[in-house]
């Protein structure tokens, strides 16, 4: 197939980014259709993405649009049924993280992927496509830090986005499924095995709205992995300086740190505040290139028949760990991961 004809569902914060990449940055993709339950987003598709075929109903898009693939960027609780419907309609599927917010639904999506081995399925754990994370993985595989036995991960959203995150909290699955899921995927990827138990805590000091929505603004979790390795995660919503994503992998012969200071660029500002390194402000800025690279990979996989590197079972396993972390946070107790 020369060009992959794509329909996108969900044109919110992240859907707009994927939509722009598909419409303007990936010549082998053609964005033909868009679906959203928000009328202004359909207008955005027409005026900003040049997509004339728009739908308010997802099933109608699957039925009527002449598309080869669907890109799902909807609210997390909608992902699993939308994946299964698209695959059953004969479409290749890219779905953003998390696969689902409930393990039973993830297993249904996984069964749909297994029913259709002829179709590509890819999950959007885009950090694996970020050049620094990919470089770290390459160094670890080359043995440059010996045997990796600990991952320490921090992911804190900027304070400026807190109010939006409170609105999002009811459908996001909570801070561990919404935010820590990226770090959970990276821990599995870097350590090369599964987590077996978790203890987690939360705290809210600045925005009571998170508690009112049944969530916390800060989360901390400690994991044991099946090879004896350790994972430590800190996630939050109140970074005053920008978007703070940092990961450290420690091995028997050394360690590697990704984004120890989440620098905006290579410039340093010298002024009355001292020598200042500005920080990245948001996820679209920090992972701009990774979003493009992951989508290019998906389109290449559809065209070549190659299987994408991030599988549906990576999605299920991350959700299993995310749900166990949420359970540990709720109970304030150690939880065994099945
Ligand atoms: P958002 O709330 O800004 O947008 C959600 C979109 O889904 C809206 O366009 C809404 O109309 C649409 N939608 C919801 N239910 C629908 C349905 N039944 N049919 C059709 N459209 C429907 O959310 P945001 O922030 O864009 O997040 C979307 C997804 O992307 C979430 O699953 C989130 O976890 C994920 N995400 C991933 C990021 C990453 O770094 N990989 C970053 C931000 C979000």
CSV table of C-alpha atoms and ligand atoms in Angstrom, one decimal:
chain,number,residue,atom,x,y,z
A,1,UNK,CA,0.0,0.0,0.0
A,2,UNK,CA,1.5,3.3,-1.1
A,3,UNK,CA,-0.3,5.5,1.4
A,4,UNK,CA,-2.1,4.4,4.6
A,5,UNK,CA,-5.5,6.0,4.9
A,6,UNK,CA,-6.2,6.9,8.5
A,7,UNK,CA,-9.2,7.9,10.6
A,8,UNK,CA,-8.5,9.5,13.9
A,9,UNK,CA,-10.8,9.4,16.9
A,10,UNK,CA,-10.3,12.0,19.7
A,11,UNK,CA,-8.9,15.4,18.9
A,12,UNK,CA,-8.2,16.8,22.4
A,13,UNK,CA,-4.8,17.7,23.8
A,14,UNK,CA,-2.9,14.8,22.3
A,15,UNK,CA,-5.2,14.0,19.4
A,16,UNK,CA,-4.4,17.4,17.9
A,17,UNK,CA,-0.7,16.5,17.9
A,18,UNK,CA,-1.2,13.1,16.3
A,19,UNK,CA,-3.6,14.7,13.8
A,20,UNK,CA,-1.1,17.3,12.8
A,21,UNK,CA,1.6,14.7,12.4
A,22,UNK,CA,-0.6,12.5,10.3
A,23,UNK,CA,-1.9,15.3,8.2
A,24,UNK,CA,1.4,17.1,7.5
A,25,UNK,CA,4.5,15.2,8.7
A,26,UNK,CA,4.2,11.7,7.5
A,27,UNK,CA,4.0,11.5,3.7
A,28,UNK,CA,3.1,7.8,3.8
A,29,UNK,CA,-0.1,8.5,5.7
A,30,UNK,CA,-3.2,10.3,4.5
A,31,UNK,CA,-5.6,11.6,7.2
A,32,UNK,CA,-9.0,11.0,5.6
A,33,UNK,CA,-11.5,11.0,8.5
A,34,UNK,CA,-11.9,12.3,12.0
A,35,UNK,CA,-14.3,11.6,14.9
A,36,UNK,CA,-15.0,13.4,18.1
A,37,UNK,CA,-17.9,14.0,20.4
A,38,UNK,CA,-16.9,17.7,20.7
A,39,UNK,CA,-18.2,19.7,17.7
A,40,UNK,CA,-15.4,22.3,17.9
A,41,UNK,CA,-12.8,19.5,17.4
A,42,UNK,CA,-14.6,18.4,14.2
A,43,UNK,CA,-14.3,22.0,13.1
A,44,UNK,CA,-10.6,21.9,13.9
A,45,UNK,CA,-10.3,18.8,11.8
A,46,UNK,CA,-11.8,20.6,8.8
A,47,UNK,CA,-10.1,23.9,9.1
A,48,UNK,CA,-6.7,23.0,10.6
A,49,UNK,CA,-6.2,19.4,9.3
A,50,UNK,CA,-7.9,19.6,6.0
A,51,UNK,CA,-10.2,16.6,6.8
A,52,UNK,CA,-13.6,17.0,5.3
A,53,UNK,CA,-15.1,13.6,6.4
A,54,UNK,CA,-16.0,14.1,10.1
A,55,UNK,CA,-18.1,12.0,12.4
A,56,UNK,CA,-19.7,12.5,15.8
A,57,UNK,CA,-20.1,8.7,16.1
A,58,UNK,CA,-17.2,6.3,16.1
A,59,UNK,CA,-19.0,3.2,14.8
A,60,UNK,CA,-20.3,5.3,11.9
A,61,UNK,CA,-16.8,6.3,11.0
A,62,UNK,CA,-15.7,2.6,11.1
A,63,UNK,CA,-18.6,1.7,8.9
A,64,UNK,CA,-18.5,4.5,6.3
A,65,UNK,CA,-15.0,5.9,6.0
A,66,UNK,CA,-12.7,4.4,3.5
A,67,UNK,CA,-9.7,4.0,5.8
A,68,UNK,CA,-7.1,1.3,6.4
A,69,UNK,CA,-6.2,2.3,10.0
A,70,UNK,CA,-7.6,4.0,13.1
A,71,UNK,CA,-5.6,6.2,15.5
A,72,UNK,CA,-7.4,6.2,18.9
A,73,UNK,CA,-6.7,9.2,21.2
A,74,UNK,CA,-9.9,9.3,23.2
A,75,UNK,CA,-10.5,9.3,27.0
A,76,UNK,CA,-8.7,6.3,28.4
A,77,UNK,CA,-11.8,4.4,29.5
A,78,UNK,CA,-13.0,4.3,25.9
A,79,UNK,CA,-9.9,2.7,24.4
A,80,UNK,CA,-10.5,-1.1,24.7
A,81,UNK,CA,-14.0,-1.3,23.1
A,82,UNK,CA,-12.8,1.1,20.3
A,83,UNK,CA,-9.7,-1.1,19.7
A,84,UNK,CA,-11.9,-4.3,19.4
A,85,UNK,CA,-14.5,-2.6,17.1
A,86,UNK,CA,-11.8,-1.2,14.8
A,87,UNK,CA,-10.0,-4.6,14.5
A,88,UNK,CA,-13.2,-6.4,13.9
A,89,UNK,CA,-14.0,-3.9,11.1
A,90,UNK,CA,-10.7,-4.8,9.5
A,91,UNK,CA,-8.7,-1.7,10.4
A,92,UNK,CA,-5.1,-1.6,11.7
A,93,UNK,CA,-5.0,0.2,15.1
A,94,UNK,CA,-2.7,2.6,16.9
A,95,UNK,CA,-4.0,3.5,20.4
A,96,UNK,CA,-2.5,5.9,22.9
A,97,UNK,CA,-1.7,4.8,26.4
A,98,UNK,CA,-3.0,3.4,28.7
A,99,UNK,CA,-4.4,0.3,26.9
A,100,UNK,CA,-7.3,0.5,29.4
A,101,UNK,CA,-8.0,1.4,33.0
A,102,UNK,CA,-9.4,-2.0,33.9
A,103,UNK,CA,-7.6,-5.4,33.4
A,104,UNK,CA,-10.8,-7.2,32.1
A,105,UNK,CA,-11.2,-4.7,29.3
A,106,UNK,CA,-7.5,-4.9,28.4
A,107,UNK,CA,-7.9,-8.7,28.1
A,108,UNK,CA,-10.8,-8.2,25.7
A,109,UNK,CA,-8.7,-5.8,23.6
A,110,UNK,CA,-5.9,-8.4,23.7
A,111,UNK,CA,-8.3,-11.1,22.5
A,112,UNK,CA,-9.3,-8.9,19.6
A,113,UNK,CA,-5.7,-8.3,18.6
A,114,UNK,CA,-5.1,-12.1,18.7
A,115,UNK,CA,-8.2,-12.7,16.5
A,116,UNK,CA,-6.7,-10.5,13.8
A,117,UNK,CA,-3.0,-11.5,13.4
A,118,UNK,CA,-3.2,-10.0,9.8
A,119,UNK,CA,-3.6,-6.5,11.3
A,120,UNK,CA,-1.1,-4.2,13.0
A,121,UNK,CA,-1.7,-3.1,16.6
A,122,UNK,CA,0.5,-0.6,18.4
A,123,UNK,CA,0.2,1.1,21.8
A,124,UNK,CA,1.5,4.6,22.2
A,125,UNK,CA,4.2,4.3,24.9
A,126,UNK,CA,6.1,7.0,23.0
A,127,UNK,CA,9.0,7.3,25.5
A,128,UNK,CA,10.5,4.2,23.9
A,129,UNK,CA,10.8,6.2,20.7
A,130,UNK,CA,12.4,9.3,22.4
A,131,UNK,CA,16.0,9.4,21.2
A,132,UNK,CA,17.5,9.6,24.7
A,133,UNK,CA,15.4,6.7,26.1
A,134,UNK,CA,16.2,4.6,23.0
A,135,UNK,CA,19.9,5.4,23.4
A,136,UNK,CA,19.8,4.4,27.1
A,137,UNK,CA,18.2,1.1,26.1
A,138,UNK,CA,20.9,0.5,23.5
A,139,UNK,CA,23.7,1.2,26.1
A,140,UNK,CA,22.0,-1.2,28.6
A,141,UNK,CA,21.7,-3.9,26.0
A,142,UNK,CA,25.4,-3.4,25.1
A,143,UNK,CA,26.2,-4.2,28.7
A,144,UNK,CA,27.6,-0.7,29.5
A,145,UNK,CA,26.1,-0.5,33.0
A,146,UNK,CA,26.4,-4.3,33.8
A,147,UNK,CA,23.2,-5.9,35.0
A,148,UNK,CA,20.5,-3.3,35.5
A,149,UNK,CA,18.9,-3.8,38.9
A,150,UNK,CA,17.1,-0.5,39.8
A,151,UNK,CA,15.0,2.1,38.0
A,152,UNK,CA,14.2,5.4,39.7
A,153,UNK,CA,11.7,7.4,37.8
A,154,UNK,CA,10.2,10.9,38.2
A,155,UNK,CA,7.3,12.3,36.2
A,156,UNK,CA,5.8,15.6,37.5
A,157,UNK,CA,3.5,17.7,35.4
A,158,UNK,CA,3.7,21.5,35.6
A,159,UNK,CA,1.7,23.3,38.2
A,160,UNK,CA,0.2,25.4,35.4
A,161,UNK,CA,-1.8,22.3,34.2
A,162,UNK,CA,-3.1,21.3,37.6
A,163,UNK,CA,-6.7,22.7,37.2
A,164,UNK,CA,-7.0,20.8,33.8
A,165,UNK,CA,-5.7,17.6,35.4
A,166,UNK,CA,-8.3,17.8,38.2
A,167,UNK,CA,-11.1,17.9,35.5
A,168,UNK,CA,-9.4,14.9,33.8
A,169,UNK,CA,-9.0,13.0,37.1
A,170,UNK,CA,-12.4,11.3,37.1
A,171,UNK,CA,-11.8,9.5,33.8
A,172,UNK,CA,-8.0,9.2,33.7
A,173,UNK,CA,-7.9,6.1,36.0
A,174,UNK,CA,-6.0,8.0,38.7
A,175,UNK,CA,-2.4,9.3,38.9
A,176,UNK,CA,-0.8,5.8,38.7
A,177,UNK,CA,-2.7,4.7,35.6
A,178,UNK,CA,-2.5,8.0,33.9
A,179,UNK,CA,1.0,9.2,34.7
A,180,UNK,CA,3.0,6.4,36.3
A,181,UNK,CA,2.0,4.0,33.4
A,182,UNK,CA,4.9,5.5,31.3
A,183,UNK,CA,7.4,4.8,34.1
A,184,UNK,CA,5.9,1.3,34.7
A,185,UNK,CA,6.4,0.5,31.0
A,186,UNK,CA,10.0,1.9,31.1
A,187,UNK,CA,10.8,-0.2,34.3
A,188,UNK,CA,9.7,-3.4,32.5
A,189,UNK,CA,11.6,-2.4,29.4
A,190,UNK,CA,14.8,-1.6,31.1
A,191,UNK,CA,14.8,-4.4,33.7
A,192,UNK,CA,13.5,-7.0,31.2
A,193,UNK,CA,11.2,-8.7,33.6
A,194,UNK,CA,7.9,-8.3,35.5
A,195,UNK,CA,7.1,-6.6,38.8
A,196,UNK,CA,5.9,-9.0,41.5
A,197,UNK,CA,4.8,-6.6,44.4
A,198,UNK,CA,4.2,-3.0,45.1
A,199,UNK,CA,3.7,-0.5,47.9
A,200,UNK,CA,2.3,2.9,47.2
A,201,UNK,CA,1.4,6.2,48.9
A,202,UNK,CA,-0.2,9.5,47.9
A,203,UNK,CA,-0.3,13.0,49.1
A,204,UNK,CA,-2.1,16.2,48.3
A,205,UNK,CA,-0.8,19.5,49.7
A,206,UNK,CA,-1.7,22.2,47.1
A,207,UNK,CA,-4.9,21.2,45.3
A,208,UNK,CA,-7.7,19.6,47.4
A,209,UNK,CA,-9.6,19.1,44.0
A,210,UNK,CA,-7.5,16.0,43.4
A,211,UNK,CA,-8.8,14.4,46.6
A,212,UNK,CA,-12.3,15.5,45.9
A,213,UNK,CA,-12.0,13.7,42.5
A,214,UNK,CA,-10.8,10.5,44.3
A,215,UNK,CA,-7.2,11.0,43.3
A,216,UNK,CA,-4.0,12.5,44.8
A,217,UNK,CA,-1.7,15.2,43.3
A,218,UNK,CA,1.5,13.2,44.2
A,219,UNK,CA,2.1,9.5,44.2
A,220,UNK,CA,5.1,7.4,45.2
A,221,UNK,CA,5.5,3.7,44.6
A,222,UNK,CA,8.1,1.0,45.4
A,223,UNK,CA,8.3,-2.2,43.3
A,224,UNK,CA,10.0,-5.6,43.6
A,225,UNK,CA,10.8,-7.3,40.2
A,226,UNK,CA,11.0,-11.0,39.6
A,227,UNK,CA,14.8,-11.0,39.2
A,228,UNK,CA,15.1,-9.2,42.6
A,229,UNK,CA,15.4,-5.8,41.0
A,230,UNK,CA,13.8,-2.6,42.4
A,231,UNK,CA,11.6,0.2,40.9
A,232,UNK,CA,11.0,3.5,42.5
A,233,UNK,CA,8.4,5.9,41.0
A,234,UNK,CA,7.5,9.5,42.0
A,235,UNK,CA,4.7,11.1,40.0
A,236,UNK,CA,3.0,14.4,40.6
A,237,UNK,CA,1.1,17.4,39.2
A,238,UNK,CA,2.8,20.4,40.9
A,239,UNK,CA,6.2,21.0,39.4
A,240,UNK,CA,6.8,24.8,39.7
A,241,UNK,CA,9.7,24.9,37.1
A,242,UNK,CA,8.1,23.0,34.1
A,243,UNK,CA,7.5,19.4,33.1
A,244,UNK,CA,9.9,17.2,35.1
A,245,UNK,CA,10.5,13.8,33.6
A,246,UNK,CA,13.7,12.1,34.7
A,247,UNK,CA,14.8,8.4,34.8
A,248,UNK,CA,17.8,6.7,36.2
A,249,UNK,CA,18.8,3.1,35.6
A,250,UNK,CA,21.3,1.6,38.0
A,251,UNK,CA,23.4,-1.5,37.1
A,252,UNK,CA,26.2,-3.6,38.6
A,253,UNK,CA,28.8,-1.7,36.5
A,254,UNK,CA,27.4,1.8,36.3
A,255,UNK,CA,24.3,3.8,35.8
A,256,UNK,CA,22.6,6.0,33.2
A,257,UNK,CA,20.4,9.0,33.7
A,258,UNK,CA,17.9,10.4,31.2
A,259,UNK,CA,17.0,14.0,31.5
A,260,UNK,CA,18.5,14.6,34.9
A,261,UNK,CA,17.7,18.3,34.4
A,262,UNK,CA,14.7,18.6,32.1
A,263,UNK,CA,16.5,21.3,30.0
A,264,UNK,CA,14.5,23.2,27.4
A,265,UNK,CA,17.6,23.4,25.1
A,266,UNK,CA,21.4,23.9,25.3
A,267,UNK,CA,21.1,27.7,26.2
A,268,UNK,CA,22.0,29.0,29.6
A,269,UNK,CA,20.7,32.4,30.8
A,270,UNK,CA,23.0,34.5,33.0
A,271,UNK,CA,21.1,37.2,34.9
A,272,UNK,CA,20.1,38.4,38.4
A,273,UNK,CA,18.7,34.9,39.2
A,274,UNK,CA,22.2,33.4,38.5
A,275,UNK,CA,23.1,30.9,35.8
A,276,UNK,CA,19.7,29.7,34.6
A,277,UNK,CA,18.8,26.6,32.6
A,278,UNK,CA,15.2,26.8,31.5
A,279,UNK,CA,13.1,23.7,31.6
A,280,UNK,CA,10.7,22.1,29.1
A,281,UNK,CA,7.2,23.3,29.9
A,282,UNK,CA,4.9,20.5,28.8
A,283,UNK,CA,4.6,16.9,27.4
A,284,UNK,CA,4.0,18.2,23.8
A,285,UNK,CA,7.3,20.1,24.0
A,286,UNK,CA,9.4,17.4,25.7
A,287,UNK,CA,8.1,14.5,23.5
A,288,UNK,CA,7.4,16.3,20.3
A,289,UNK,CA,9.8,14.2,18.3
A,290,UNK,CA,8.9,10.9,20.0
A,291,UNK,CA,5.2,11.4,19.1
A,292,UNK,CA,6.2,11.8,15.4
A,293,UNK,CA,8.7,8.9,15.5
A,294,UNK,CA,6.2,6.5,17.1
A,295,UNK,CA,3.5,7.4,14.5
A,296,UNK,CA,5.9,7.0,11.6
A,297,UNK,CA,6.8,3.5,13.0
A,298,UNK,CA,3.1,2.6,13.1
A,299,UNK,CA,2.6,3.7,9.5
A,300,UNK,CA,5.7,1.8,8.4
A,301,UNK,CA,4.5,-1.3,10.2
A,302,UNK,CA,1.1,-1.2,8.4
A,303,UNK,CA,2.8,-0.8,5.1
A,304,UNK,CA,5.4,-3.5,5.6
A,305,UNK,CA,3.5,-6.0,7.6
A,306,UNK,CA,6.1,-5.8,10.4
A,307,UNK,CA,4.9,-6.0,14.0
A,308,UNK,CA,5.3,-2.9,16.1
A,309,UNK,CA,7.7,-2.9,19.0
A,310,UNK,CA,5.1,-2.1,21.7
A,311,UNK,CA,2.5,-4.8,21.8
A,312,UNK,CA,-0.9,-5.2,23.3
A,313,UNK,CA,0.4,-7.4,26.0
A,314,UNK,CA,2.9,-4.6,27.0
A,315,UNK,CA,-0.3,-2.6,27.5
A,316,UNK,CA,-2.1,-5.2,29.6
A,317,UNK,CA,0.9,-5.9,31.8
A,318,UNK,CA,1.4,-2.1,32.4
A,319,UNK,CA,-2.3,-1.8,33.3
A,320,UNK,CA,-2.1,-4.8,35.7
A,321,UNK,CA,0.8,-3.1,37.5
A,322,UNK,CA,-0.9,0.3,37.4
A,323,UNK,CA,-4.1,-1.2,38.9
A,324,UNK,CA,-2.1,-3.0,41.6
A,325,UNK,CA,-0.3,0.3,42.4
A,326,UNK,CA,-3.7,2.0,42.7
A,327,UNK,CA,-4.9,-0.8,45.0
A,328,UNK,CA,-1.8,-0.5,47.1
A,329,UNK,CA,-2.3,3.3,47.3
A,330,UNK,CA,-5.9,2.9,48.4
A,331,UNK,CA,-5.2,0.2,51.0
A,332,UNK,CA,-1.9,1.6,52.2
A,333,UNK,CA,-0.6,-1.9,52.0
A,334,UNK,CA,1.8,-4.1,50.0
A,335,UNK,CA,0.0,-5.8,47.1
A,336,UNK,CA,1.2,-8.9,45.2
A,337,UNK,CA,1.0,-8.5,41.5
A,338,UNK,CA,-0.7,-11.4,39.7
B,1,LIG,P1,-8.8,15.1,26.0
B,1,LIG,O1,-9.8,15.0,27.1
B,1,LIG,O2,-8.2,16.4,25.7
B,1,LIG,O3,-9.4,14.5,24.7
B,1,LIG,C1,-10.2,13.4,24.6
B,1,LIG,C2,-10.9,13.3,23.2
B,1,LIG,O4,-11.6,12.1,23.2
B,1,LIG,C3,-11.8,14.4,22.9
B,1,LIG,O5,-11.6,14.7,21.6
B,1,LIG,C4,-13.2,13.7,23.0
B,1,LIG,O6,-14.1,14.3,22.1
B,1,LIG,C5,-12.8,12.3,22.5
B,1,LIG,N1,-13.8,11.3,22.9
B,1,LIG,C6,-14.0,10.8,24.2
B,1,LIG,N2,-14.9,9.8,24.1
B,1,LIG,C7,-15.2,9.6,22.8
B,1,LIG,C8,-16.1,8.8,22.1
B,1,LIG,N3,-16.8,7.8,22.7
B,1,LIG,N4,-16.1,8.9,20.7
B,1,LIG,C9,-15.4,9.8,20.1
B,1,LIG,N5,-14.6,10.7,20.7
B,1,LIG,C10,-14.5,10.6,22.0
B,1,LIG,O7,-7.7,14.0,26.4
B,1,LIG,P2,-6.2,13.9,26.0
B,1,LIG,O8,-5.3,14.6,27.0
B,1,LIG,O9,-6.0,14.3,24.6
B,1,LIG,O10,-5.9,12.4,26.2
B,1,LIG,C11,-6.4,11.4,25.3
B,1,LIG,C12,-5.7,10.1,25.5
B,1,LIG,O11,-4.3,10.3,25.3
B,1,LIG,C13,-5.8,9.6,27.0
B,1,LIG,O12,-6.0,8.2,26.9
B,1,LIG,C14,-4.5,9.9,27.6
B,1,LIG,O13,-4.1,9.0,28.6
B,1,LIG,C15,-3.6,9.9,26.4
B,1,LIG,N6,-2.4,10.8,26.5
B,1,LIG,C16,-1.2,10.3,26.3
B,1,LIG,C17,-0.1,11.1,26.4
B,1,LIG,C18,1.2,10.6,26.2
B,1,LIG,O14,2.2,11.2,26.5
B,1,LIG,N7,1.4,9.5,25.4
B,1,LIG,C19,-0.2,12.5,26.8
B,1,LIG,C20,-1.6,13.0,26.9
B,1,LIG,C21,-2.7,12.1,26.8
